[in-house]
Amino acid sequence: MPETSYDAAAAAEYRQAREIPREGLTAWRRAVADEARLTAGMTVLDVGAGTGGFAAAFHDWFGVGVLAVEPAAAMRALIPAGAGVRALDGRAESLPVPDACADAAWLGSVVHHLGDLDAAARELRRALRPGAPVLIRNTFPGRSGRDLRVRFFPETADSVAGYPSVERVEAAFGAAGFRRVALRSVPQESAPTLAAYADRLRRDSDTKLRALGDAAYARGIARIREAAAANPEERAISWMDLLVLR
């Protein structure tokens, strides 16, 4: 998203509403461990780090150093920098890091915000050591059926349809010398119950929800509340894809 989209209040609301609680990321920790084989002392490049939820998680999980690149100053100010996490002002298309400095790159819900996917792929090729993986966590067209927002706000599928497809991402990264080695769907728990999920939703902090009209948004909230009433113990579990390239 453009840097101008966030002031301090909006960034804080984004962190509250969009960051997945650490306890809800257990499956992501396992998936990253399987695909990246990270060990203490390695360096991970977190591109489009937002408010740093995953940057902090990577450091805590694996003992790696994290270069957290984020263009929005208000978001960057909330990254828990220090003790292994360094917040940097920059964009995927022009990374403020040396050549061959990182052992893996993480792009979490970022590729659909990039202005030039091909340039970003070339920059990652430059910044990564030979053989280092690119880990892309995203929703892709045709693969969003288990996304909670698509489930309860079906109109958001139209937004996802405009995202880069798996094939488009593979083509951009393929031109930069990467190839796909894995594509898997990974669950995450956004909240312990659907009712809690509805409570923490913030329309303005989510580009998919922000595109909805008032009536469509109200219908979606009503669907969540109805599902929560029918099954109060149902956890708010959503699924996203992990695309791995080397």
mmCIF file of C-alpha atoms in Angstrom, residues 49-187:
data_model
loop_
_atom_site.group_PDB
_atom_site.id
_atom_site.type_symbol
_atom_site.label_atom_id
_atom_site.label_comp_id
_atom_site.label_asym_id
_atom_site.label_seq_id
_atom_site.Cartn_x
_atom_site.Cartn_y
_atom_site.Cartn_z
ATOM 1 C CA ALA A 49 7.181 -6.044 6.961
ATOM 2 C CA GLY A 50 4.220 -3.923 8.059
ATOM 3 C CA THR A 51 4.238 -3.538 11.820
ATOM 4 C CA GLY A 52 6.697 -6.383 12.262
ATOM 5 C CA GLY A 53 4.600 -9.266 13.538
ATOM 6 C CA PHE A 54 6.349 -11.848 11.389
ATOM 7 C CA ALA A 55 9.750 -10.187 11.750
ATOM 8 C CA ALA A 56 9.550 -10.625 15.517
ATOM 9 C CA ALA A 57 8.200 -14.159 15.131
ATOM 10 C CA PHE A 58 11.056 -15.215 12.841
ATOM 11 C CA HIS A 59 13.627 -13.915 15.301
ATOM 12 C CA ASP A 60 11.952 -15.614 18.257
ATOM 13 C CA TRP A 61 11.300 -18.895 16.450
ATOM 14 C CA PHE A 62 14.628 -19.429 14.744
ATOM 15 C CA GLY A 63 17.148 -17.070 16.336
ATOM 16 C CA VAL A 64 17.753 -15.350 12.995
ATOM 17 C CA GLY A 65 18.521 -11.725 12.338
ATOM 18 C CA VAL A 66 15.755 -9.956 10.421
ATOM 19 C CA LEU A 67 16.056 -7.044 7.995
ATOM 20 C CA ALA A 68 12.491 -5.697 8.050
ATOM 21 C CA VAL A 69 11.898 -3.504 4.988
ATOM 22 C CA GLU A 70 8.779 -1.326 5.104
ATOM 23 C CA PRO A 71 8.017 1.869 3.123
ATOM 24 C CA ALA A 72 5.338 3.318 5.430
ATOM 25 C CA ALA A 73 6.961 5.321 8.228
ATOM 26 C CA ALA A 74 4.017 4.897 10.599
ATOM 27 C CA MET A 75 4.086 1.135 10.152
ATOM 28 C CA ARG A 76 7.856 0.970 10.383
ATOM 29 C CA ALA A 77 7.782 2.838 13.691
ATOM 30 C CA LEU A 78 5.854 -0.057 15.244
ATOM 31 C CA ILE A 79 8.296 -2.772 14.184
ATOM 32 C CA PRO A 80 9.888 -4.151 17.373
ATOM 33 C CA ALA A 81 13.407 -3.259 16.260
ATOM 34 C CA GLY A 82 16.480 -4.208 18.238
ATOM 35 C CA ALA A 83 17.563 -7.595 19.559
ATOM 36 C CA GLY A 84 17.922 -9.076 16.103
ATOM 37 C CA VAL A 85 15.332 -7.091 14.147
ATOM 38 C CA ARG A 86 16.381 -4.058 12.096
ATOM 39 C CA ALA A 87 13.722 -1.823 10.528
ATOM 40 C CA LEU A 88 14.645 -0.315 7.150
ATOM 41 C CA ASP A 89 12.927 2.227 4.927
ATOM 42 C CA GLY A 90 12.584 0.740 1.471
ATOM 43 C CA ARG A 91 10.541 -1.070 -1.133
ATOM 44 C CA ALA A 92 10.725 -4.452 -2.785
ATOM 45 C CA GLU A 93 11.727 -2.915 -6.102
ATOM 46 C CA SER A 94 14.735 -1.146 -4.553
ATOM 47 C CA LEU A 95 15.881 -2.942 -1.421
ATOM 48 C CA PRO A 96 18.184 -0.983 0.921
ATOM 49 C CA VAL A 97 20.440 -3.978 1.573
ATOM 50 C CA PRO A 98 23.785 -5.258 0.217
ATOM 51 C CA ASP A 99 24.170 -7.964 -2.387
ATOM 52 C CA ALA A 100 23.904 -11.578 -1.198
ATOM 53 C CA CYS A 101 23.153 -10.550 2.382
ATOM 54 C CA ALA A 102 20.226 -12.832 3.271
ATOM 55 C CA ASP A 103 19.582 -16.550 3.695
ATOM 56 C CA ALA A 104 15.848 -16.293 2.974
ATOM 57 C CA ALA A 105 13.232 -13.714 1.995
ATOM 58 C CA TRP A 106 9.710 -13.457 3.373
ATOM 59 C CA LEU A 107 6.894 -11.635 1.591
ATOM 60 C CA GLY A 108 3.754 -11.776 3.730
ATOM 61 C CA SER A 109 0.581 -10.536 1.989
ATOM 62 C CA VAL A 110 2.719 -8.280 -0.171
ATOM 63 C CA VAL A 111 2.851 -9.372 -3.817
ATOM 64 C CA HIS A 112 -0.527 -7.811 -4.708
ATOM 65 C CA HIS A 113 0.736 -4.441 -3.451
ATOM 66 C CA LEU A 114 3.907 -4.389 -5.542
ATOM 67 C CA GLY A 115 4.089 -1.858 -8.335
ATOM 68 C CA ASP A 116 6.644 -3.846 -10.347
ATOM 69 C CA LEU A 117 6.732 -7.554 -9.562
ATOM 70 C CA ASP A 118 9.487 -8.230 -12.086
ATOM 71 C CA ALA A 119 11.770 -5.583 -10.569
ATOM 72 C CA ALA A 120 11.082 -6.976 -7.089
ATOM 73 C CA ALA A 121 12.082 -10.457 -8.250
ATOM 74 C CA ARG A 122 15.346 -9.125 -9.666
ATOM 75 C CA GLU A 123 16.087 -7.269 -6.440
ATOM 76 C CA LEU A 124 15.505 -10.375 -4.380
ATOM 77 C CA ARG A 125 17.839 -12.325 -6.649
ATOM 78 C CA ARG A 126 20.485 -9.680 -5.929
ATOM 79 C CA ALA A 127 19.903 -9.563 -2.172
ATOM 80 C CA LEU A 128 19.776 -13.323 -1.531
ATOM 81 C CA ARG A 129 22.643 -15.727 -1.260
ATOM 82 C CA PRO A 130 22.749 -18.474 -3.918
ATOM 83 C CA GLY A 131 20.139 -21.132 -3.217
ATOM 84 C CA ALA A 132 18.274 -19.046 -0.627
ATOM 85 C CA PRO A 133 14.469 -19.420 -0.729
ATOM 86 C CA VAL A 134 11.794 -16.802 -1.292
ATOM 87 C CA LEU A 135 8.793 -17.555 0.926
ATOM 88 C CA ILE A 136 5.602 -15.890 -0.308
ATOM 89 C CA ARG A 137 2.559 -15.939 1.951
ATOM 90 C CA ASN A 138 -0.431 -14.712 -0.012
ATOM 91 C CA THR A 139 -3.945 -15.261 -1.258
ATOM 92 C CA PHE A 140 -3.963 -16.174 -4.945
ATOM 93 C CA PRO A 141 -6.774 -16.074 -7.516
ATOM 94 C CA GLY A 142 -8.631 -19.359 -7.724
ATOM 95 C CA ARG A 143 -7.255 -20.506 -4.361
ATOM 96 C CA SER A 144 -9.062 -18.258 -1.869
ATOM 97 C CA GLY A 145 -12.067 -20.379 -0.941
ATOM 98 C CA ARG A 146 -10.870 -21.016 2.625
ATOM 99 C CA ASP A 147 -10.021 -17.395 3.361
ATOM 100 C CA LEU A 148 -12.309 -16.191 6.160
ATOM 101 C CA ARG A 149 -12.975 -12.901 4.424
ATOM 102 C CA VAL A 150 -14.033 -14.622 1.223
ATOM 103 C CA ARG A 151 -16.215 -17.006 3.225
ATOM 104 C CA PHE A 152 -18.131 -14.268 5.003
ATOM 105 C CA PHE A 153 -17.707 -11.398 2.543
ATOM 106 C CA PRO A 154 -17.969 -13.229 -0.807
ATOM 107 C CA GLU A 155 -17.671 -9.972 -2.701
ATOM 108 C CA THR A 156 -13.990 -9.860 -1.708
ATOM 109 C CA ALA A 157 -13.345 -12.671 -4.179
ATOM 110 C CA ASP A 158 -13.544 -9.977 -6.871
ATOM 111 C CA SER A 159 -10.568 -8.214 -5.284
ATOM 112 C CA VAL A 160 -8.576 -11.435 -5.080
ATOM 113 C CA ALA A 161 -9.286 -12.080 -8.769
ATOM 114 C CA GLY A 162 -7.152 -9.033 -9.528
ATOM 115 C CA TYR A 163 -4.141 -10.244 -7.539
ATOM 116 C CA PRO A 164 -1.118 -11.747 -9.309
ATOM 117 C CA SER A 165 -1.748 -15.438 -9.918
ATOM 118 C CA VAL A 166 0.656 -18.188 -8.930
ATOM 119 C CA GLU A 167 1.591 -18.435 -12.609
ATOM 120 C CA ARG A 168 2.280 -14.694 -12.876
ATOM 121 C CA VAL A 169 4.493 -14.766 -9.785
ATOM 122 C CA GLU A 170 6.339 -17.821 -11.059
ATOM 123 C CA ALA A 171 6.944 -16.124 -14.403
ATOM 124 C CA ALA A 172 8.360 -12.977 -12.797
ATOM 125 C CA PHE A 173 10.626 -14.909 -10.472
ATOM 126 C CA GLY A 174 11.517 -17.403 -13.163
ATOM 127 C CA ALA A 175 12.904 -14.565 -15.291
ATOM 128 C CA ALA A 176 15.091 -13.642 -12.311
ATOM 129 C CA GLY A 177 16.445 -17.171 -11.971
ATOM 130 C CA PHE A 178 14.079 -18.699 -9.411
ATOM 131 C CA ARG A 179 11.922 -21.792 -9.759
ATOM 132 C CA ARG A 180 9.010 -23.073 -7.718
ATOM 133 C CA VAL A 181 9.844 -25.779 -5.217
ATOM 134 C CA ALA A 182 6.637 -25.832 -3.151
ATOM 135 C CA LEU A 183 3.071 -24.554 -3.017
ATOM 136 C CA ARG A 184 1.034 -25.433 0.051
ATOM 137 C CA SER A 185 -1.945 -24.074 1.939
ATOM 138 C CA VAL A 186 -1.372 -23.233 5.589
ATOM 139 C CA PRO A 187 -3.976 -22.532 8.305
#
